[in-house]
Amino acid sequence: MHNIVIVGGGAGGLELATRLGRTLGRRKRALITLVDRSRTHLWKPLLHQVAAGSMDLNDHEVDYLYQARWHHFQFRLGRVDGLNREKNQIHLAPTVDEDGREVIPASTIAYDTLVMAVGSTTNDFGTPGAREHAISLDNPQQAALFHSRLLNACLRANAQPEPLQPGQLQIAIIGAGATGVELAAELHNTIREFVSFGLDRIDPERDIKICIIEAAPKILPALPERLSVAVLGLLKKLKIEVATGEKVTEVSAQGVRTATGRYLPAELVVWAAGIKAPDFLDNLDGLETNRINQLIVTQLLQTTRDPNVFAFGDCASCPWPEKDGRIPPRAQSAHQQAAHLFKMFPRRLRGEALRPFVYRDFGSLVSLGKFSTVGSLMGAITRGSVMVEGYFAKIMYLSLYKMHEMALHGFTKVFLDTLARIITRRTEPHIKLH
Ligand SMILES: Cc1cc2nc3c(=O)[nH]c(=O)nc-3n(C[C@H](O)[C@H](O)[C@H](O)COP(=O)(O)OP(=O)(O)OC[C@H]3O[C@@H](n4cnc5c(N)ncnc54)[C@H](O)[C@@H]3O)c2cc1C
């Protein structure tokens, strides 16, 4: 049987493993193996809600072992740290438990076709103090850590007899991309809700300050101007401070300093500016990478130096000829590429030529929590781009996650589950108090 090994069970990799498992795996036409360093999957665009406390992690996590069992693929727990292309093997580092005791020793897995879908991490560009003092929303553990620090900051401020120190209860978010902006709006709401649970010595309007710092001259730099202007207006209404054209040069335990000499005191700092692919991809047995470690792939999603190694999602740099650029690192890119590879692999098994991947940009949507959702839709949905806001925009925003859920669980389960959530009112956000 042809051995397809997928490394990384994220927005793209888990969809691909599930869909291939349901078809090629179930019919025993190929052995599908998914490798991930975590035991569970959470769709990354939900992380800012975990950080703010408006979403319960347990409600949305998918257990890889269960998923593998129900969808006819194998799951192997482990962090991939090497590749031997001559032997067609990947190398897994040993897995250790919380006490450092080895659970699974180092091992290798053989493949006929390898698919790298290991995503990306936040890029702090080596800024002094960023690693020590800023939290990045790279995984559920980081998001939960931020949430816990946020609650503790509020409890501490409420309990202390003396007035607040400068910077206390102030949050600096570095990066005004979609992640930074969505987190700021979500925090604005959840902090107020939390304080309303009896923390009566804190006055949110007076004591809590959220500031977004962005090096580019405008917020949402990668998105259309109209969207950026609309979102800026909404942030102003929420009294969220926005400092554009300010490049952060240092992060400390007390705050953030920028290249213009400005100093913003902050108790909590989130780094949400820029991404890079994991470091181990740089020089992965001679595969071509760019300066942010992404594997360079052709439009067939094959790496340029090895047709047996595919890569997609955030960890791959794929041409976008229509825009004379590269496909953006987004959940919708990973979703479309997974769907494309799913269609291509039966052709590959039959020895037929693969077709190039064509990216369809449906536009961008930004959720400002319960306040609003705004976006610009384009391409196949509308002619040119059109601004949307409110309920329709919210439905469109939610539909991306629904598509991911449907790829994992099928239409019937997602429909019934959504119905059950509406009936039991579990769709209404409730603040997590621990
Ligand atoms: C807070 C936040 C909000 C976002 N919001 C949006 C949004 O609204 N819309 C949008 O389009 N995009 C959004 N994004 C971006 C989107 O999440 C990514 O583009 C998308 O998740 C990329 O999918 P992926 O499959 O390439 O990687 P990921 O979903 O990141 O999955 C990578 C997987 O690889 C695993 N892995 C990593 N290294 C290894 C290793 N060495 N060995 C084994 N396994 C490994 C990880 O555990 C993970 O499961 C957001 C991102 C963040 C962080």
Short mmCIF file of C-alpha atoms and ligand atoms in Angstrom, two decimals:
data_model
loop_
_atom_site.label_atom_id
_atom_site.label_comp_id
_atom_site.label_asym_id
_atom_site.label_seq_id
_atom_site.Cartn_x
_atom_site.Cartn_y
_atom_site.Cartn_z
CA MET A 1 0.00 0.00 0.00
CA HIS A 2 1.15 3.52 -0.78
CA ASN A 3 2.28 5.22 2.40
CA ILE A 4 1.09 8.84 2.76
CA VAL A 5 2.53 10.59 5.83
CA ILE A 6 1.15 13.99 6.81
CA VAL A 7 3.12 16.00 9.36
CA GLY A 8 1.01 18.56 11.23
CA GLY A 9 -2.68 18.11 12.07
CA GLY A 10 -3.73 21.75 11.93
CA ALA A 11 -6.23 23.72 9.85
CA GLY A 12 -4.94 22.01 6.69
CA GLY A 13 -3.26 18.76 7.75
CA LEU A 14 -6.11 17.35 9.82
CA GLU A 15 -8.63 18.06 7.05
CA LEU A 16 -6.41 16.27 4.54
CA ALA A 17 -5.77 13.25 6.80
CA THR A 18 -9.48 12.91 7.59
CA ARG A 19 -10.65 13.17 3.99
CA LEU A 20 -7.96 10.81 2.67
CA GLY A 21 -8.67 8.40 5.53
CA ARG A 22 -12.39 8.32 4.70
CA THR A 23 -11.65 7.45 1.08
CA LEU A 24 -8.25 5.95 0.28
CA GLY A 25 -7.69 4.72 3.85
CA ARG A 26 -11.09 3.07 4.24
CA ARG A 27 -10.80 1.33 0.86
CA LYS A 28 -7.27 0.20 1.80
CA ARG A 29 -5.81 1.93 -1.26
CA ALA A 30 -3.29 3.86 0.82
CA LEU A 31 -2.02 3.93 4.38
CA ILE A 32 -2.60 7.41 5.80
CA THR A 33 -0.53 8.45 8.82
CA LEU A 34 -0.85 11.78 10.60
CA VAL A 35 1.98 12.94 12.89
CA ASP A 36 1.54 15.80 15.34
CA ARG A 37 3.48 16.92 18.41
CA SER A 38 0.18 17.52 20.28
CA ARG A 39 -2.51 15.06 21.29
CA THR A 40 -5.38 17.37 20.40
CA HIS A 41 -6.26 19.85 17.68
CA LEU A 42 -7.79 23.29 18.06
CA TRP A 43 -8.48 25.43 14.98
CA LYS A 44 -5.94 28.23 15.40
CA PRO A 45 -8.19 31.21 14.55
CA LEU A 46 -10.07 30.43 17.80
CA LEU A 47 -7.00 31.10 19.94
CA HIS A 48 -7.71 34.77 20.58
CA GLN A 49 -11.06 33.75 22.07
CA VAL A 50 -9.33 31.24 24.36
CA ALA A 51 -6.90 33.98 25.42
CA ALA A 52 -9.72 36.43 26.14
CA GLY A 53 -11.75 33.76 27.94
CA SER A 54 -14.82 33.93 25.72
CA MET A 55 -14.45 30.35 24.52
CA ASP A 56 -14.06 27.08 26.35
CA LEU A 57 -11.14 25.13 24.90
CA ASN A 58 -12.69 21.74 25.78
CA ASP A 59 -15.77 22.50 23.68
CA HIS A 60 -13.79 22.76 20.46
CA GLU A 61 -10.77 20.48 20.81
CA VAL A 62 -10.51 17.41 18.60
CA ASP A 63 -8.68 14.36 19.94
CA TYR A 64 -6.38 13.04 17.22
CA LEU A 65 -6.67 9.41 18.35
CA TYR A 66 -10.47 9.49 18.17
CA GLN A 67 -10.41 11.29 14.84
CA ALA A 68 -7.97 8.72 13.44
CA ARG A 69 -10.06 5.80 14.64
CA TRP A 70 -13.32 7.09 13.13
CA HIS A 71 -11.77 8.20 9.86
CA HIS A 72 -9.47 5.29 9.03
CA PHE A 73 -6.05 6.85 9.40
CA GLN A 74 -3.21 6.27 11.88
CA PHE A 75 -2.09 8.87 14.38
CA ARG A 76 1.49 9.03 15.66
CA LEU A 77 2.32 11.42 18.50
CA GLY A 78 5.71 13.11 18.13
CA ARG A 79 7.63 16.16 17.07
CA VAL A 80 9.28 15.75 13.69
CA ASP A 81 12.82 17.13 13.72
CA GLY A 82 14.47 15.65 10.67
CA LEU A 83 14.12 14.14 7.21
CA ASN A 84 16.16 11.62 5.24
CA ARG A 85 15.07 11.92 1.63
CA GLU A 86 17.38 9.16 0.41
CA LYS A 87 15.73 6.64 2.74
CA ASN A 88 12.26 8.27 2.50
CA GLN A 89 12.06 8.59 6.29
CA ILE A 90 11.12 11.29 8.75
CA HIS A 91 12.68 11.44 12.20
CA LEU A 92 10.67 11.99 15.39
CA ALA A 93 12.23 13.39 18.57
CA PRO A 94 11.50 11.52 21.82
CA THR A 95 8.22 12.49 23.53
CA VAL A 96 8.55 13.28 27.23
CA ASP A 97 5.91 13.90 29.90
CA GLU A 98 5.53 16.96 32.18
CA ASP A 99 8.23 15.57 34.51
CA GLY A 100 10.69 15.05 31.67
CA ARG A 101 10.26 11.24 31.65
CA GLU A 102 10.38 9.63 28.26
CA VAL A 103 7.01 8.40 26.98
CA ILE A 104 7.93 7.51 23.39
CA PRO A 105 11.57 7.09 22.31
CA ALA A 106 12.99 8.74 19.19
CA SER A 107 11.81 6.94 16.06
CA THR A 108 11.54 7.07 12.28
CA ILE A 109 8.56 6.71 9.95
CA ALA A 110 8.86 5.64 6.31
CA TYR A 111 6.84 7.31 3.56
CA ASP A 112 6.16 7.10 -0.15
CA THR A 113 4.56 10.55 -0.17
CA LEU A 114 5.32 13.08 2.55
CA VAL A 115 3.14 16.13 3.21
CA MET A 116 4.51 18.87 5.45
CA ALA A 117 1.73 20.96 7.06
CA VAL A 118 3.45 22.16 10.23
CA GLY A 119 2.05 25.71 10.16
CA SER A 120 3.88 28.72 11.53
CA THR A 121 4.83 30.43 14.77
CA THR A 122 4.96 34.08 15.72
CA ASN A 123 8.03 35.92 14.48
CA ASP A 124 9.40 38.32 17.08
CA PHE A 125 12.33 39.22 14.76
CA GLY A 126 14.71 38.72 17.71
CA THR A 127 13.39 41.83 19.47
CA PRO A 128 15.11 42.11 22.89
CA GLY A 129 12.84 40.97 25.74
CA ALA A 130 10.07 39.68 23.45
CA ARG A 131 10.66 36.01 24.21
CA GLU A 132 10.86 36.57 27.97
CA HIS A 133 8.09 39.10 28.49
CA ALA A 134 5.57 38.80 25.64
CA ILE A 135 3.11 35.97 25.08
CA SER A 136 2.43 34.75 21.54
CA LEU A 137 -0.81 33.05 20.63
CA ASP A 138 0.83 30.10 18.90
CA ASN A 139 -0.99 27.25 20.62
CA PRO A 140 -3.78 26.60 23.16
CA GLN A 141 -1.28 26.43 26.05
CA GLN A 142 -0.01 29.94 25.32
CA ALA A 143 -3.56 31.27 24.93
CA ALA A 144 -4.61 29.65 28.24
CA LEU A 145 -1.49 31.06 29.95
CA PHE A 146 -2.40 34.57 28.81
CA HIS A 147 -5.97 34.10 30.06
CA SER A 148 -4.76 32.96 33.46
CA ARG A 149 -2.35 35.93 33.76
CA LEU A 150 -5.15 38.29 32.76
CA LEU A 151 -7.49 36.99 35.48
CA ASN A 152 -4.69 37.12 38.07
CA ALA A 153 -3.87 40.72 37.07
CA CYS A 154 -7.51 41.72 37.68
CA LEU A 155 -7.73 39.82 40.99
CA ARG A 156 -4.44 41.33 42.20
CA ALA A 157 -5.50 44.86 41.29
CA ASN A 158 -8.82 44.40 43.05
CA ALA A 159 -7.22 43.03 46.23
CA GLN A 160 -4.35 45.50 46.67
CA PRO A 161 -4.92 48.33 49.18
CA GLU A 162 -2.76 50.87 47.30
CA PRO A 163 -3.75 52.59 44.02
CA LEU A 164 -2.81 50.98 40.70
CA GLN A 165 0.83 51.32 39.60
CA PRO A 166 1.60 52.94 36.20
CA GLY A 167 1.00 50.28 33.53
CA GLN A 168 -0.96 48.03 35.85
CA LEU A 169 -4.00 46.55 34.07
CA GLN A 170 -2.69 47.87 30.78
CA ILE A 171 -2.35 45.49 27.86
CA ALA A 172 -0.05 46.09 24.89
CA ILE A 173 -0.76 44.10 21.75
CA ILE A 174 2.09 44.23 19.26
CA GLY A 175 0.82 43.87 15.70
CA ALA A 176 -2.39 45.23 14.23
CA GLY A 177 -3.08 42.32 11.87
CA ALA A 178 -6.35 40.43 12.21
CA THR A 179 -5.10 38.53 15.30
CA GLY A 180 -4.11 41.67 17.24
CA VAL A 181 -7.25 43.59 16.34
CA GLU A 182 -9.62 40.70 17.09
CA LEU A 183 -7.89 40.01 20.42
CA ALA A 184 -8.16 43.67 21.46
CA ALA A 185 -11.90 43.80 20.79
CA GLU A 186 -12.52 40.47 22.49
CA LEU A 187 -10.52 41.56 25.57
CA HIS A 188 -12.42 44.84 25.79
CA ASN A 189 -15.57 42.85 26.38
CA THR A 190 -14.39 39.92 28.49
CA ILE A 191 -12.43 42.05 30.97
CA ARG A 192 -15.55 44.12 31.62
CA GLU A 193 -17.59 40.98 32.11
CA PHE A 194 -15.03 39.53 34.50
CA VAL A 195 -14.85 42.73 36.53
CA SER A 196 -18.65 42.70 36.82
CA PHE A 197 -18.36 39.47 38.87
CA GLY A 198 -17.74 41.45 42.04
CA LEU A 199 -14.35 43.10 41.32
CA ASP A 200 -15.89 46.39 42.38
CA ARG A 201 -12.62 48.20 43.13
CA ILE A 202 -11.75 48.21 39.42
CA ASP A 203 -13.38 50.76 37.16
CA PRO A 204 -12.87 49.42 33.61
CA GLU A 205 -13.23 52.84 31.96
CA ARG A 206 -10.60 54.39 34.23
CA ASP A 207 -8.26 51.50 35.03
CA ILE A 208 -8.09 49.22 32.00
CA LYS A 209 -6.23 50.29 28.88
CA ILE A 210 -5.66 48.27 25.73
CA CYS A 211 -3.16 49.53 23.18
CA ILE A 212 -2.33 48.08 19.76
CA ILE A 213 1.12 48.94 18.41
CA GLU A 214 1.81 48.57 14.70
CA ALA A 215 4.98 49.28 12.69
CA ALA A 216 3.09 49.87 9.43
CA PRO A 217 1.35 53.22 8.83
CA LYS A 218 -2.13 51.62 9.10
CA ILE A 219 -3.86 48.81 10.93
CA LEU A 220 -4.64 45.55 9.08
CA PRO A 221 -1.77 46.35 6.68
CA ALA A 222 -2.36 43.26 4.51
CA LEU A 223 -6.07 43.98 4.03
CA PRO A 224 -7.91 46.55 1.85
CA GLU A 225 -7.75 50.22 2.89
CA ARG A 226 -11.55 50.51 3.28
CA LEU A 227 -11.59 47.62 5.75
CA SER A 228 -8.72 49.13 7.72
CA VAL A 229 -10.51 52.49 7.99
CA ALA A 230 -13.80 50.87 9.05
CA VAL A 231 -12.12 48.76 11.76
CA LEU A 232 -10.10 51.72 13.04
CA GLY A 233 -13.36 53.63 13.54
CA LEU A 234 -14.82 50.76 15.55
CA LEU A 235 -11.68 50.42 17.71
CA LYS A 236 -11.84 54.14 18.49
CA LYS A 237 -15.44 53.73 19.65
CA LEU A 238 -14.23 51.02 22.04
CA LYS A 239 -11.52 53.42 23.29
CA ILE A 240 -8.78 51.02 22.24
CA GLU A 241 -5.62 53.02 21.64
CA VAL A 242 -3.94 52.44 18.28
CA ALA A 243 -0.31 53.48 17.73
CA THR A 244 0.67 53.03 14.06
CA GLY A 245 4.10 53.69 12.56
CA GLU A 246 5.68 52.52 15.83
CA LYS A 247 8.21 49.69 15.56
CA VAL A 248 8.75 47.91 18.88
CA THR A 249 12.45 47.73 19.77
CA GLU A 250 12.30 46.31 23.29
CA VAL A 251 9.87 44.53 25.59
CA SER A 252 10.40 44.52 29.35
CA ALA A 253 8.45 43.32 32.37
CA GLN A 254 7.06 46.85 32.72
CA GLY A 255 6.20 47.74 29.14
CA VAL A 256 7.20 48.30 25.54
CA ARG A 257 9.64 50.74 23.93
CA THR A 258 9.44 51.79 20.27
CA ALA A 259 11.96 53.07 17.71
CA THR A 260 10.64 56.64 18.01
CA GLY A 261 11.54 56.57 21.73
CA ARG A 262 7.97 56.16 22.90
CA TYR A 263 7.44 54.05 26.02
CA LEU A 264 4.12 52.32 26.70
CA PRO A 265 3.77 50.84 30.18
CA ALA A 266 2.00 47.46 30.20
CA GLU A 267 1.45 44.61 32.63
CA LEU A 268 0.61 42.14 29.87
CA VAL A 269 2.20 42.10 26.42
CA VAL A 270 1.01 39.97 23.48
CA TRP A 271 3.22 39.57 20.42
CA ALA A 272 1.00 39.18 17.35
CA ALA A 273 3.20 40.68 14.63
CA GLY A 274 4.54 38.52 11.82
CA ILE A 275 4.98 34.81 11.33
CA LYS A 276 7.70 32.36 10.42
CA ALA A 277 7.67 28.64 9.67
CA PRO A 278 9.25 26.36 12.34
CA ASP A 279 13.05 26.59 12.53
CA PHE A 280 13.64 22.88 11.78
CA LEU A 281 12.45 23.45 8.19
CA ASP A 282 15.50 25.58 7.49
CA ASN A 283 17.85 23.11 5.80
CA LEU A 284 15.50 20.13 6.00
CA ASP A 285 17.71 17.69 4.10
CA GLY A 286 18.41 20.27 1.40
CA LEU A 287 14.82 21.34 0.63
CA GLU A 288 14.54 24.94 -0.64
CA THR A 289 13.26 27.49 1.90
CA ASN A 290 12.82 31.26 2.05
CA ARG A 291 14.03 33.68 4.74
CA ILE A 292 11.10 32.83 7.06
CA ASN A 293 11.79 29.07 6.78
CA GLN A 294 8.81 28.35 4.51
CA LEU A 295 9.36 25.42 2.13
CA ILE A 296 9.21 26.67 -1.45
CA VAL A 297 6.63 24.72 -3.42
CA THR A 298 5.46 24.74 -7.02
CA GLN A 299 1.82 25.26 -7.96
CA LEU A 300 1.43 21.47 -7.66
CA LEU A 301 2.28 21.96 -3.93
CA GLN A 302 5.40 19.82 -4.40
CA THR A 303 8.65 21.08 -2.92
CA THR A 304 10.95 22.40 -5.63
CA ARG A 305 13.69 19.81 -5.02
CA ASP A 306 11.68 16.66 -4.26
CA PRO A 307 8.38 15.70 -5.94
CA ASN A 308 7.70 13.13 -3.19
CA VAL A 309 7.60 15.86 -0.55
CA PHE A 310 4.56 18.15 -0.62
CA ALA A 311 4.01 21.17 1.63
CA PHE A 312 1.05 23.46 2.14
CA GLY A 313 -0.55 25.90 4.56
CA ASP A 314 1.49 28.42 6.54
CA CYS A 315 4.73 26.42 6.29
CA ALA A 316 4.79 26.60 2.48
CA SER A 317 5.48 29.45 0.09
CA CYS A 318 3.32 28.80 -2.96
CA PRO A 319 3.15 31.00 -6.08
CA TRP A 320 0.00 33.06 -6.70
CA PRO A 321 0.45 33.95 -10.39
CA GLU A 322 -2.78 36.01 -10.62
CA LYS A 323 -1.36 38.49 -8.08
CA ASP A 324 2.27 37.97 -9.03
CA GLY A 325 2.92 37.06 -5.40
CA ARG A 326 2.67 34.21 -2.88
CA ILE A 327 -0.45 32.73 -1.34
CA PRO A 328 -1.15 34.36 2.06
CA PRO A 329 -0.79 32.30 5.26
CA ARG A 330 -4.45 31.99 6.19
CA ALA A 331 -6.88 29.32 7.28
CA GLN A 332 -8.77 29.65 4.00
CA SER A 333 -5.54 28.97 2.05
CA ALA A 334 -4.82 25.84 4.13
CA HIS A 335 -8.44 24.69 3.71
CA GLN A 336 -8.40 25.14 -0.09
CA GLN A 337 -4.98 23.49 -0.46
CA ALA A 338 -6.09 20.49 1.65
CA ALA A 339 -9.17 20.11 -0.59
CA HIS A 340 -6.94 20.33 -3.68
CA LEU A 341 -4.46 17.70 -2.47
CA PHE A 342 -7.35 15.45 -1.48
CA LYS A 343 -8.49 15.51 -5.11
CA MET A 344 -4.97 15.10 -6.48
CA PHE A 345 -3.76 12.10 -4.45
CA PRO A 346 -5.96 9.50 -6.20
CA ARG A 347 -4.50 10.81 -9.48
CA ARG A 348 -1.01 10.47 -8.06
CA LEU A 349 -1.72 6.86 -7.04
CA ARG A 350 -2.90 6.14 -10.59
CA GLY A 351 0.28 7.72 -11.96
CA GLU A 352 -1.64 10.57 -13.67
CA ALA A 353 -0.37 14.15 -13.96
CA LEU A 354 -1.30 16.52 -11.10
CA ARG A 355 -3.18 19.76 -11.71
CA PRO A 356 -1.93 23.12 -10.38
CA PHE A 357 -3.52 24.60 -7.28
CA VAL A 358 -5.55 27.76 -7.97
CA TYR A 359 -6.24 29.98 -4.96
CA ARG A 360 -9.61 31.71 -4.78
CA ASP A 361 -9.56 34.76 -2.55
CA PHE A 362 -13.01 35.10 -1.01
CA GLY A 363 -11.99 38.24 0.89
CA SER A 364 -11.22 38.99 4.52
CA LEU A 365 -13.39 39.25 7.59
CA VAL A 366 -12.46 40.67 10.96
CA SER A 367 -14.48 39.88 14.06
CA LEU A 368 -14.67 42.50 16.78
CA GLY A 369 -16.35 40.12 19.21
CA LYS A 370 -19.88 41.00 20.15
CA PHE A 371 -19.52 44.55 18.78
CA SER A 372 -19.38 43.87 15.07
CA THR A 373 -17.89 41.87 12.26
CA VAL A 374 -16.65 43.67 9.18
CA GLY A 375 -15.07 42.49 6.01
CA SER A 376 -14.56 42.81 2.32
CA LEU A 377 -15.83 39.94 0.22
CA MET A 378 -14.64 39.35 -3.27
CA GLY A 379 -13.96 36.96 -6.10
CA ALA A 380 -16.41 34.15 -6.59
CA ILE A 381 -18.97 35.61 -4.18
CA THR A 382 -19.16 39.13 -5.60
CA ARG A 383 -17.81 40.97 -8.63
CA GLY A 384 -14.94 43.14 -7.36
CA SER A 385 -14.82 43.65 -3.61
CA VAL A 386 -17.73 44.67 -1.45
CA MET A 387 -17.77 45.76 2.19
CA VAL A 388 -19.99 43.80 4.55
CA GLU A 389 -20.81 44.39 8.18
CA GLY A 390 -23.09 43.11 10.93
CA TYR A 391 -25.06 39.88 10.93
CA PHE A 392 -24.25 38.84 7.36
CA ALA A 393 -20.53 39.43 7.94
CA LYS A 394 -20.72 37.41 11.17
CA ILE A 395 -22.34 34.46 9.37
CA MET A 396 -19.65 34.60 6.68
CA TYR A 397 -16.95 34.76 9.38
CA LEU A 398 -18.40 31.73 11.20
CA SER A 399 -18.76 29.82 7.94
CA LEU A 400 -14.98 29.39 7.62
CA TYR A 401 -14.90 27.46 10.90
CA LYS A 402 -18.04 25.54 9.94
CA MET A 403 -16.31 24.47 6.71
CA HIS A 404 -13.37 23.22 8.77
CA GLU A 405 -15.70 21.34 11.12
CA MET A 406 -17.56 19.83 8.18
CA ALA A 407 -14.31 18.61 6.62
CA LEU A 408 -13.52 16.89 9.94
CA HIS A 409 -16.91 15.56 11.03
CA GLY A 410 -19.25 15.66 8.02
CA PHE A 411 -22.37 17.76 7.43
CA THR A 412 -24.86 15.78 9.57
CA LYS A 413 -22.80 15.82 12.76
CA VAL A 414 -21.98 19.52 12.44
CA PHE A 415 -25.62 20.39 11.67
CA LEU A 416 -26.96 18.41 14.66
CA ASP A 417 -24.24 19.71 16.95
CA THR A 418 -24.93 23.32 15.93
CA LEU A 419 -28.65 22.77 16.48
CA ALA A 420 -27.99 21.31 19.94
CA ARG A 421 -25.80 24.30 20.79
CA ILE A 422 -28.51 26.75 19.75
CA ILE A 423 -31.19 24.87 21.75
CA THR A 424 -29.02 24.64 24.87
CA ARG A 425 -27.82 28.25 24.30
CA ARG A 426 -24.21 27.07 24.24
CA THR A 427 -23.59 29.38 21.25
CA GLU A 428 -23.82 32.40 23.53
CA PRO A 429 -20.34 33.34 24.73
CA HIS A 430 -19.83 33.05 28.47
CA ILE A 431 -16.75 34.35 30.17
CA LYS A 432 -14.39 31.71 31.53
CA LEU A 433 -13.60 32.52 35.15
CA HIS A 434 -10.61 30.25 35.74
C1 LIG B 1 -4.80 33.91 16.97
C2 LIG B 1 -4.90 33.61 15.49
C3 LIG B 1 -6.03 34.01 14.79
C4 LIG B 1 -6.14 33.73 13.41
N1 LIG B 1 -7.27 34.11 12.75
C5 LIG B 1 -7.42 33.79 11.44
C6 LIG B 1 -8.61 34.14 10.73
O1 LIG B 1 -9.53 34.75 11.30
N2 LIG B 1 -8.70 33.80 9.43
C7 LIG B 1 -7.71 33.11 8.77
O2 LIG B 1 -7.85 32.81 7.58
N3 LIG B 1 -6.57 32.77 9.43
C8 LIG B 1 -6.39 33.10 10.73
N4 LIG B 1 -5.23 32.76 11.38
C9 LIG B 1 -4.19 32.04 10.64
C10 LIG B 1 -4.54 30.54 10.56
O3 LIG B 1 -4.74 30.05 11.86
C11 LIG B 1 -3.41 29.78 9.88
O4 LIG B 1 -3.20 30.34 8.61
C12 LIG B 1 -3.76 28.31 9.72
O5 LIG B 1 -4.00 27.71 10.98
C13 LIG B 1 -2.64 27.57 9.00
O6 LIG B 1 -2.96 26.23 8.93
P1 LIG B 1 -1.82 25.12 8.86
O7 LIG B 1 -2.51 23.80 8.67
O8 LIG B 1 -0.82 25.52 7.85
O9 LIG B 1 -1.08 25.16 10.25
P2 LIG B 1 -1.64 25.07 11.74
O10 LIG B 1 -3.11 25.17 11.78
O11 LIG B 1 -0.84 26.01 12.54
O12 LIG B 1 -1.25 23.58 12.17
C14 LIG B 1 0.09 23.16 12.27
C15 LIG B 1 0.14 21.85 13.03
O13 LIG B 1 1.45 21.31 12.93
C16 LIG B 1 1.85 20.80 14.19
N5 LIG B 1 3.31 20.84 14.23
C17 LIG B 1 4.10 21.94 14.21
N6 LIG B 1 5.40 21.59 14.23
C18 LIG B 1 5.43 20.23 14.27
C19 LIG B 1 6.47 19.27 14.31
N7 LIG B 1 7.77 19.63 14.29
N8 LIG B 1 6.16 17.95 14.37
C20 LIG B 1 4.85 17.56 14.40
N9 LIG B 1 3.82 18.44 14.37
C21 LIG B 1 4.11 19.75 14.29
C22 LIG B 1 1.16 21.71 15.20
O14 LIG B 1 1.00 21.08 16.46
C23 LIG B 1 -0.20 21.98 14.51
O15 LIG B 1 -1.15 21.02 14.87
C24 LIG B 1 -5.10 33.03 12.75
C25 LIG B 1 -3.96 32.64 13.46
C26 LIG B 1 -3.85 32.93 14.82
C27 LIG B 1 -2.62 32.49 15.58
#
